[in-house]
PDB file of C-alpha atoms in Angstrom:
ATOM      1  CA  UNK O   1     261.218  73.284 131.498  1.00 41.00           C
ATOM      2  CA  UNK O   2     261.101  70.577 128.535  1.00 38.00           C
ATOM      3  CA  UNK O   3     264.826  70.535 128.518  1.00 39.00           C
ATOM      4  CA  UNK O   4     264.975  69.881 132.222  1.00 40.00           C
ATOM      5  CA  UNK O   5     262.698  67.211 132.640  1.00 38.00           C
ATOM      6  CA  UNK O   6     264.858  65.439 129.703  1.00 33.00           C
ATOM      7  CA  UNK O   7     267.907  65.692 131.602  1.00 39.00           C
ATOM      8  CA  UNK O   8     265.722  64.763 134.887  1.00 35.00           C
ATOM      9  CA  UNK O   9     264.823  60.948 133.309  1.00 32.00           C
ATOM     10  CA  UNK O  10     268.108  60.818 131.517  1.00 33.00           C
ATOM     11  CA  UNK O  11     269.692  60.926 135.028  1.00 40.00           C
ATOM     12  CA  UNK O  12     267.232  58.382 136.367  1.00 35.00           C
ATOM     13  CA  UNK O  13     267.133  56.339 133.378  1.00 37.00           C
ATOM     14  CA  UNK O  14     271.192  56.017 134.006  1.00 39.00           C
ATOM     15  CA  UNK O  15     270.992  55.323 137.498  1.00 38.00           C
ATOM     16  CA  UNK O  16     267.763  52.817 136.972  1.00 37.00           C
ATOM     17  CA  UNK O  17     270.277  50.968 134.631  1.00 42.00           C
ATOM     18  CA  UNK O  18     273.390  51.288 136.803  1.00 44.00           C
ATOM     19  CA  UNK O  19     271.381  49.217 139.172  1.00 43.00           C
ATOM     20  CA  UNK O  20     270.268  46.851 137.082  1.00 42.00           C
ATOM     21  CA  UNK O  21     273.788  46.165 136.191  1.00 41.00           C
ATOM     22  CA  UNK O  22     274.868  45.794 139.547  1.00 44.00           C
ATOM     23  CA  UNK O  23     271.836  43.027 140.543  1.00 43.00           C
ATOM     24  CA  UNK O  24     273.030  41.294 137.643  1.00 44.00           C
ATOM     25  CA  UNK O  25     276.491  41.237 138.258  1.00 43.00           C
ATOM     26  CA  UNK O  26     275.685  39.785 142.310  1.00 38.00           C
ATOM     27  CA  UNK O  27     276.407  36.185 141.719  1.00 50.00           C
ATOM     28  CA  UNK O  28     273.318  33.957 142.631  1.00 54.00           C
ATOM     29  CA  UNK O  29     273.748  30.827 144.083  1.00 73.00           C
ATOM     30  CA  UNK O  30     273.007  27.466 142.113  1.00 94.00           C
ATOM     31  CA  UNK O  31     272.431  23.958 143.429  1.00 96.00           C
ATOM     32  CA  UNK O  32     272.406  20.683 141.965  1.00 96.00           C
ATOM     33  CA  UNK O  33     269.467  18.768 142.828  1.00 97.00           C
ATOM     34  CA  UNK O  34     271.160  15.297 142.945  1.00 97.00           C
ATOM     35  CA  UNK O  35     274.713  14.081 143.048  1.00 98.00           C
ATOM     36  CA  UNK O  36     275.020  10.855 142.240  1.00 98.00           C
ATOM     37  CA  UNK O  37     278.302   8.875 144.128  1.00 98.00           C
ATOM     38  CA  UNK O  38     279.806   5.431 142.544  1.00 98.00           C
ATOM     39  CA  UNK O  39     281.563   3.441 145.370  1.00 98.00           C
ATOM     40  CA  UNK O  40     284.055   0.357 143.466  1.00 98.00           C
ATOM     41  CA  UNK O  41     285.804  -2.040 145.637  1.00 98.00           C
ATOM     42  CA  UNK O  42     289.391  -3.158 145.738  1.00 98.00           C
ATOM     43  CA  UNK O  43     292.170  -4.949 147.872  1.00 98.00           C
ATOM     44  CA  UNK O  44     295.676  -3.516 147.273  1.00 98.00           C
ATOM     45  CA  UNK O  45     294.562  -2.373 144.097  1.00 96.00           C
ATOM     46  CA  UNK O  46     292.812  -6.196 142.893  1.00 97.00           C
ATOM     47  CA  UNK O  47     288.979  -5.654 142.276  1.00 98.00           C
ATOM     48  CA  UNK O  48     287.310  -7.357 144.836  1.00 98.00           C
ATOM     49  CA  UNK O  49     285.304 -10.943 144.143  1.00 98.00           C
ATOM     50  CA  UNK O  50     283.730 -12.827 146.597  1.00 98.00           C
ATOM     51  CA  UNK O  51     284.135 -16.460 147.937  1.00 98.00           C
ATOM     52  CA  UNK O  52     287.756 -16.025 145.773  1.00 98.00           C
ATOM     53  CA  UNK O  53     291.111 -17.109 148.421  1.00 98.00           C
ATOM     54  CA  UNK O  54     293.371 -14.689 146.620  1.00 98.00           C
ATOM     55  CA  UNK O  55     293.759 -11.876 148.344  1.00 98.00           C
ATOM     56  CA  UNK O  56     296.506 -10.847 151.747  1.00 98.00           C
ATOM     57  CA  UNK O  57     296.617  -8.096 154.031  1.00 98.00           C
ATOM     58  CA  UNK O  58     299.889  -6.040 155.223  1.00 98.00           C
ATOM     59  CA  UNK O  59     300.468  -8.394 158.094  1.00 98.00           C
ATOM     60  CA  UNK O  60     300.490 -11.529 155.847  1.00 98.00           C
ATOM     61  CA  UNK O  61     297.163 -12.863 155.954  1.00 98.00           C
ATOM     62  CA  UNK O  62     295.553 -14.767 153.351  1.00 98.00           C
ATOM     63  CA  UNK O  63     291.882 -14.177 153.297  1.00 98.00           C
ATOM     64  CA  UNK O  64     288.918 -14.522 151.147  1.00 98.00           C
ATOM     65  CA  UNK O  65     285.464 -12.458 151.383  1.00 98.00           C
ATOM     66  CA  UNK O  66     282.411 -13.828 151.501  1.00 98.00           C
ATOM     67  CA  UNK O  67     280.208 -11.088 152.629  1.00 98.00           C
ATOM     68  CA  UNK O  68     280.285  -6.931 152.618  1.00 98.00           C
ATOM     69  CA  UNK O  69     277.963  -4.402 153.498  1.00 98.00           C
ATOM     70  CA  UNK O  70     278.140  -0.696 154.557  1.00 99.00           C
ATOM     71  CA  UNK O  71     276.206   2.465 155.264  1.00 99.00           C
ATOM     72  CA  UNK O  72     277.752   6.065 154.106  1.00 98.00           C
ATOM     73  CA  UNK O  73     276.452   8.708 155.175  1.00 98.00           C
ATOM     74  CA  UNK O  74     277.454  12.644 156.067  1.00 98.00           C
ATOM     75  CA  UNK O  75     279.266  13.915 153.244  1.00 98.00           C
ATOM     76  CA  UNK O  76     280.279  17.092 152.983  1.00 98.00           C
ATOM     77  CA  UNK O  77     282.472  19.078 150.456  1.00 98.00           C
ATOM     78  CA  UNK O  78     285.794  21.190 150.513  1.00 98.00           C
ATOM     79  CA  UNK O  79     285.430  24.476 148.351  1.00 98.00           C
ATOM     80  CA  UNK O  80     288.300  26.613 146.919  1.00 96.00           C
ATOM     81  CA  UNK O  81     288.066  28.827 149.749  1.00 96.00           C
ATOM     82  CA  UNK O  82     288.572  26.448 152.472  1.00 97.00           C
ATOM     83  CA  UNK O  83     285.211  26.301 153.846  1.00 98.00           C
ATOM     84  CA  UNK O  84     283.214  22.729 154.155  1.00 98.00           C
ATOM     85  CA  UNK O  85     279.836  22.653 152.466  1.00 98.00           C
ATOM     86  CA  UNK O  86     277.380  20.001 154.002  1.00 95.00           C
ATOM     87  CA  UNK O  87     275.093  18.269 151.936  1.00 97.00           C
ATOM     88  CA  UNK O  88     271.945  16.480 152.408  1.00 97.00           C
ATOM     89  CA  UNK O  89     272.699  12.790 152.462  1.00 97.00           C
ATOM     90  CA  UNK O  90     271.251  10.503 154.549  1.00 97.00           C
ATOM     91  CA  UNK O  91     272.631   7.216 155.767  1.00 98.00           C
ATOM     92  CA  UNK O  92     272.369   5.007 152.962  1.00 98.00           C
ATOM     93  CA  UNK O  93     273.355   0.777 152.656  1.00 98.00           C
ATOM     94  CA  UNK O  94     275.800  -0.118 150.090  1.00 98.00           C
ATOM     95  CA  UNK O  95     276.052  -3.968 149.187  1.00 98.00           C
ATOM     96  CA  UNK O  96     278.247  -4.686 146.686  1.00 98.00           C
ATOM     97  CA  UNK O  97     277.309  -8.631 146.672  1.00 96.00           C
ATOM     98  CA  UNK O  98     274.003  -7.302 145.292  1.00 97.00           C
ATOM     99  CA  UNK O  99     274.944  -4.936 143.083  1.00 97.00           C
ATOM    100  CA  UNK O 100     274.250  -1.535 145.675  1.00 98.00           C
ATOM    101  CA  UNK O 101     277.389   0.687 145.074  1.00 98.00           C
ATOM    102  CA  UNK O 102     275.392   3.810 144.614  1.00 98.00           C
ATOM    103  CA  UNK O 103     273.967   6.843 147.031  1.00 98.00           C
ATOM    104  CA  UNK O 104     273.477  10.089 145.933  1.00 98.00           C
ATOM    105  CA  UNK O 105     274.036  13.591 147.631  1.00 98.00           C
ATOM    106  CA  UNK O 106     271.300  16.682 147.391  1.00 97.00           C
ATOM    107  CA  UNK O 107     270.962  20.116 146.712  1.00 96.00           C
ATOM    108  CA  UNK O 108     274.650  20.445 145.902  1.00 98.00           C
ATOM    109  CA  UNK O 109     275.982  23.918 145.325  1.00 98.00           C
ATOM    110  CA  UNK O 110     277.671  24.653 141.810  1.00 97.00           C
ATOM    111  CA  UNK O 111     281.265  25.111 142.117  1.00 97.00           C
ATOM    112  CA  UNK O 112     284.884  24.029 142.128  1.00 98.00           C
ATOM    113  CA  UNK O 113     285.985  21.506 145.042  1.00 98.00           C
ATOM    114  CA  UNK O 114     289.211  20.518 146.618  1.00 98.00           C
ATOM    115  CA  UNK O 115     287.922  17.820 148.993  1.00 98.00           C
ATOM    116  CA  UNK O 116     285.351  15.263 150.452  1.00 98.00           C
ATOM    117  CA  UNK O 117     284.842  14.272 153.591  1.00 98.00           C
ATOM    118  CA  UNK O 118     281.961  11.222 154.514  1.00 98.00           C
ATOM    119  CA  UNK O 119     281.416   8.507 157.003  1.00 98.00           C
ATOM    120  CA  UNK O 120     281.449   5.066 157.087  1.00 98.00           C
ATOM    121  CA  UNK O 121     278.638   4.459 159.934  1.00 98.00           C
ATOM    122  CA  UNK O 122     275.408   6.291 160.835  1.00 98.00           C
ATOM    123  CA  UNK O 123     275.740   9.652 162.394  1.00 98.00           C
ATOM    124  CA  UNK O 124     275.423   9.879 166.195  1.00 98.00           C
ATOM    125  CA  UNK O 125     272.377  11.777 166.067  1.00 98.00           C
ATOM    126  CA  UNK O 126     270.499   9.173 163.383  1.00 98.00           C
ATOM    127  CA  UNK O 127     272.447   6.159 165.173  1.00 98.00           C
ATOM    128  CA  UNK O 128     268.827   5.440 166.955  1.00 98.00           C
ATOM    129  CA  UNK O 129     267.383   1.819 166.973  1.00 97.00           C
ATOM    130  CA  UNK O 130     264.372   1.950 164.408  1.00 97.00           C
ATOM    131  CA  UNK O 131     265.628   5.395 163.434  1.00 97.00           C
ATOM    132  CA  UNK O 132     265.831   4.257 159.596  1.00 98.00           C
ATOM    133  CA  UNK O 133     262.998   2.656 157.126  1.00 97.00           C
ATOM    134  CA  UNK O 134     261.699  -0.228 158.772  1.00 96.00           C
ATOM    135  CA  UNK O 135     263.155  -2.432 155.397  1.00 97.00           C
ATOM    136  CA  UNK O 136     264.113  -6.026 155.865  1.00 97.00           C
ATOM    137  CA  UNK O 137     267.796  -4.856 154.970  1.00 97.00           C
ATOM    138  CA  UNK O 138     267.701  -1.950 157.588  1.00 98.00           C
ATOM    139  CA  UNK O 139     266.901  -4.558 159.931  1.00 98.00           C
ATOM    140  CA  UNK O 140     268.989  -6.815 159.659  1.00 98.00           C
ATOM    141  CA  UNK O 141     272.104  -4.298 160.618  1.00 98.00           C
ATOM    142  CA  UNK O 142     270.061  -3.868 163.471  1.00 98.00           C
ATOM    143  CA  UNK O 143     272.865  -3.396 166.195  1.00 98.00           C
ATOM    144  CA  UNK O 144     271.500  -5.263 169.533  1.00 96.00           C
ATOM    145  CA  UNK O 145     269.869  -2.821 172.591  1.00 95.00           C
ATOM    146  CA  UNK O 146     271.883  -4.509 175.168  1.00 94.00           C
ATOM    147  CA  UNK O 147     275.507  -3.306 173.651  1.00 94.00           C
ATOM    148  CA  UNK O 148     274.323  -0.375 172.507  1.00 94.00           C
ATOM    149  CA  UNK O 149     271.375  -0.153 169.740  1.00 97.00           C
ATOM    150  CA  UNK O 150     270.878   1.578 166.625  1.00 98.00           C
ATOM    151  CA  UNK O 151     272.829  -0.044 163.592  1.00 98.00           C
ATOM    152  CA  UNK O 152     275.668  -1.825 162.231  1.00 98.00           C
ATOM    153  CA  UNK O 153     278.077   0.732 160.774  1.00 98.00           C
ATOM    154  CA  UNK O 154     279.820  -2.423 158.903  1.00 98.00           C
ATOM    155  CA  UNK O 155     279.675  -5.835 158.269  1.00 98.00           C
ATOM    156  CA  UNK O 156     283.419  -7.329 156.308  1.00 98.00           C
ATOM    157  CA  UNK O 157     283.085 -10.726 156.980  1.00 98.00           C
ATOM    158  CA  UNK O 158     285.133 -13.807 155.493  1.00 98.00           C
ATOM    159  CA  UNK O 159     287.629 -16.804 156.143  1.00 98.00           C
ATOM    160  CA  UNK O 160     291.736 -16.264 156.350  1.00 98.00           C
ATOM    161  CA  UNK O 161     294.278 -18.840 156.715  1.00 98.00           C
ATOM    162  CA  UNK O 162     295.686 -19.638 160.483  1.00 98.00           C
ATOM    163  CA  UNK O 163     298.765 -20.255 161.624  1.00 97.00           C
ATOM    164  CA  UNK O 164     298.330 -24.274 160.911  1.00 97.00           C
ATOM    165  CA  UNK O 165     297.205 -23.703 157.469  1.00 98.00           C
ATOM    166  CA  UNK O 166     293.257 -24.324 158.175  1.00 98.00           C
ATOM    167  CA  UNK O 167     290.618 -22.027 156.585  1.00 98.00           C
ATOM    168  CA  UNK O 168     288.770 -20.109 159.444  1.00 98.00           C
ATOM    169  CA  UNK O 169     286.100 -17.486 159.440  1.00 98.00           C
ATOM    170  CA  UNK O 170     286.623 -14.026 160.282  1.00 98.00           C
ATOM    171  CA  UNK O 171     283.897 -11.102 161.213  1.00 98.00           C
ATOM    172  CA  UNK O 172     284.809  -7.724 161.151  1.00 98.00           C
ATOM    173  CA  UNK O 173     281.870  -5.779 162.547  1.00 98.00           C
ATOM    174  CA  UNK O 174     281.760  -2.218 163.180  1.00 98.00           C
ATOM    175  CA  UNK O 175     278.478  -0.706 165.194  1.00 98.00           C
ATOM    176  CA  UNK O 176     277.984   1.742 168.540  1.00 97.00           C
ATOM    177  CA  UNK O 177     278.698   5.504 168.717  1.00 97.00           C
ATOM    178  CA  UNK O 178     282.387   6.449 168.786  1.00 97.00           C
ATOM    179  CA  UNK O 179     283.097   3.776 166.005  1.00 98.00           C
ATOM    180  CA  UNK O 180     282.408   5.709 163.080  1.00 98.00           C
ATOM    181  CA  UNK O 181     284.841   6.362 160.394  1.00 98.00           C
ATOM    182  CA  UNK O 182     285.485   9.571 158.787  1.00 98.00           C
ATOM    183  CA  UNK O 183     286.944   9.894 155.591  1.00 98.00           C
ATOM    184  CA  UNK O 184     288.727  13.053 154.588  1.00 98.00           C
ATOM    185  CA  UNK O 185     289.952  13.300 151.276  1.00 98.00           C
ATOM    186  CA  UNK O 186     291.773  16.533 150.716  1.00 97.00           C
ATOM    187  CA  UNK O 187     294.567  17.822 147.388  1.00 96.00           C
ATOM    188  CA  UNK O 188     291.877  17.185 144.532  1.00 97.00           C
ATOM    189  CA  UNK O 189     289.787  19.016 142.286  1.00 97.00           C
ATOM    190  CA  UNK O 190     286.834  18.136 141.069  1.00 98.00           C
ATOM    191  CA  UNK O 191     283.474  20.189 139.772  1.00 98.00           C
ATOM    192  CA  UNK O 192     279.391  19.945 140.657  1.00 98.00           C
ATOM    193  CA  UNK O 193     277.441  21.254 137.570  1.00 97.00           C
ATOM    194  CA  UNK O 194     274.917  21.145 135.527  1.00 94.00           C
ATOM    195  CA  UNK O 195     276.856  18.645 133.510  1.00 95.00           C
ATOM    196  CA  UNK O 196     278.821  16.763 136.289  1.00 96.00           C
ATOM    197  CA  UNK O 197     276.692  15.280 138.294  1.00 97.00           C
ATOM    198  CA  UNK O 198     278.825  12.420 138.935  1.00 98.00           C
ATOM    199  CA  UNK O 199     281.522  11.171 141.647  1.00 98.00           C
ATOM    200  CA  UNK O 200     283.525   7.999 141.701  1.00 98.00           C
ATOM    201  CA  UNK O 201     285.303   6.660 144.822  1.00 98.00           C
ATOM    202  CA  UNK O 202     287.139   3.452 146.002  1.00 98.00           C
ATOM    203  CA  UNK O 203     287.419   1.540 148.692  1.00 98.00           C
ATOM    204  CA  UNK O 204     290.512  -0.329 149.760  1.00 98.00           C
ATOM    205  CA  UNK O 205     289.351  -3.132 151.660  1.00 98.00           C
ATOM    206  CA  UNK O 206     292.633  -3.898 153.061  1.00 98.00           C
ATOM    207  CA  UNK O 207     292.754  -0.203 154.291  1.00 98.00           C
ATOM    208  CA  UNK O 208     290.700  -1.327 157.069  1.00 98.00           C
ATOM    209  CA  UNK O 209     293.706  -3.982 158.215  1.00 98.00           C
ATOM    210  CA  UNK O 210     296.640  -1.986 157.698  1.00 97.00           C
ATOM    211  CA  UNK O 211     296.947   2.200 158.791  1.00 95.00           C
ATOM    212  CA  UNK O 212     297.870   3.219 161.576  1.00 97.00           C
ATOM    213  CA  UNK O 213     297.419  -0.118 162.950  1.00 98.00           C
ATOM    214  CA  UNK O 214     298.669  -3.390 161.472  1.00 98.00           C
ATOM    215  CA  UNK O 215     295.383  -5.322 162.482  1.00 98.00           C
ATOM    216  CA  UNK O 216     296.149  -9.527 162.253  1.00 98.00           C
ATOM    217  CA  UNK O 217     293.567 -11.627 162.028  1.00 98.00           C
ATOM    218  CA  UNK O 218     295.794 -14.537 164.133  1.00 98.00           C
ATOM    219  CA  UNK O 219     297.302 -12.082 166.965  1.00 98.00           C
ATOM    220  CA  UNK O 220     294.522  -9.542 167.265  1.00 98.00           C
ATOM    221  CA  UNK O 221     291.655 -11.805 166.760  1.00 97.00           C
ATOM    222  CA  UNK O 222     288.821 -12.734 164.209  1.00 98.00           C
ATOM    223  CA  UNK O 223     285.738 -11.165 165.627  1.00 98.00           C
ATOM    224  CA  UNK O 224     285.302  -7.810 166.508  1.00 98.00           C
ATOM    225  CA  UNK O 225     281.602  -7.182 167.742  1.00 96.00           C
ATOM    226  CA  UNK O 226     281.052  -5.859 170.679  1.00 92.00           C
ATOM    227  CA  UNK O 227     284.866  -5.856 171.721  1.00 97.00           C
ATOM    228  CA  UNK O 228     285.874  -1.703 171.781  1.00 97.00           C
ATOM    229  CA  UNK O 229     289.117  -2.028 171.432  1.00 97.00           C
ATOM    230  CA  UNK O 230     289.510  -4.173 168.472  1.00 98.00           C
ATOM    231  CA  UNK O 231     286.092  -1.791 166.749  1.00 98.00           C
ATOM    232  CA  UNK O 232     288.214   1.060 167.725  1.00 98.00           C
ATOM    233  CA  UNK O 233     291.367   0.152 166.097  1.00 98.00           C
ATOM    234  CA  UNK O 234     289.764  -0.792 162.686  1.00 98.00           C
ATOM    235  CA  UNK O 235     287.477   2.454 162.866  1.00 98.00           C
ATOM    236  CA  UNK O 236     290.542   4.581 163.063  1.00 98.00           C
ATOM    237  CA  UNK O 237     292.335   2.295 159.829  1.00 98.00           C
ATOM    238  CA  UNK O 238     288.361   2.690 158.010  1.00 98.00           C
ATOM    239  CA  UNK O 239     289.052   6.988 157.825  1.00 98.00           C
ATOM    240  CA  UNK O 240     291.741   5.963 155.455  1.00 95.00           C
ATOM    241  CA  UNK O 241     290.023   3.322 153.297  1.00 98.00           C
ATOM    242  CA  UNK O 242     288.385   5.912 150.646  1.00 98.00           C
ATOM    243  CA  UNK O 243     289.639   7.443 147.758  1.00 98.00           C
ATOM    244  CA  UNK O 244     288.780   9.331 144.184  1.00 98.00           C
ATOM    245  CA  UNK O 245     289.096   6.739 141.314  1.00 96.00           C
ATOM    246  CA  UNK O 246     291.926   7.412 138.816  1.00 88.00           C
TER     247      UNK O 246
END
């Protein structure tokens, strides 16, 4: 009777710790509480300065820029087995002229990445006039009720040289649903952990002039607010402007 109670809780004791090996074996899922994302700025691989006439675009214009300022927003990553992972990140203003090249992603999952997608612009659902913090800066990308409401997605704004040779300004704004661009950046690797917490991306300002469409300030025009077809054509060059930083 001893004997067979022994073998009884042997048994059990085996299977008790056959389980226990198992639960410990199930992988558990980790997250990253914050992810912080450095944006730098460049034209055609020149760091960008402001109020500086050096730089040119693909379809030979010389510009200078005297004012940028962006909300990102929606970014999601790529994992190794082809699946996209959203993560919480709200719409958030970046202002290089001020110093503002940082936003940060939440509650990132631990893990090995091949890609990152975001947007340029406010997401349709959050694109809602007085939808974000009532802040001065908020307001003043207010995007007007009449055309539309809800927010500037972009404001590049600056002078370029005409065909005469005179200095002019130029305004590239970007605002109203349908105009926001998504960046997909696919064919890297990169890792969220404990220790890397970090991401650093570029922007190619003269992206937004140059693929698909060769955008020219003198035969396509120098403001864009409010006129679709010229928001729509720099939109679709904006999903190529990001990139990971070498």
């Amino acid at each position: 009777m001893k004997i067979h109670s022994i073998t009884v809780f042997l048994a059990f004791a085996f299977l008790l710790t056959a389980c226990k090996k198992d639960e410990e074996e199930v992988p558990i899922d980790m997250t990253v509480p914050v992810v912080q994302i450095d944006l730098s700025h460049k034209v055609s691989g020149i760091d960008l300065v402001f109020n500086q006439r050096i730089f040119e675009n693909a379809a030979g214009n010389s510009y200078e820029v005297r004012h940028l300022e962006y909300y990102i927003a929606d970014f999601k990553l790529l994992n190794q087995g082809g699946s996209w992972v959203e993560v919480i990140s709200e719409p958030y203003l970046i202002n290089p002229e001020k110093g503002v090249t940082t936003t940060l992603m939440a509650n990132v999952p631990v893990g090995n990445y091949t890609g990152l997608s975001c947007m340029i612009g406010i997401p349709v659902t959050k694109n809602l006039t007085g939808y974000l913090p009532n802040t001065l800066n908020n307001v003043n990308m207010a995007w007007p009720e009449p055309i539309g409401g809800g927010y500037h997605f972009m404001k590049f704004e600056g002078n370029y040289m005409d065909e005469k040779g005179d200095w002019r300004g130029f305004t590239v704004h970007l605002g109203k649903n349908g105009m926001q661009s998504v960046n997909v950046i696919q064919d890297v690797q990169f890792s969220i952990s404990e220790s890397s917490t970090k991401l650093e991306l570029v922007m190619d300002m003269n992206e937004w002039f140059e693929s698909p469409y060769l955008y020219d300030f003198i035969a396509d025009g120098n403001y864009t607010m409010a006129i679709d077809s010229l928001m729509k054509l720099v939109s679709d060059n904006g999903k190529n402007c990001l990139a990971f930083k070498n």
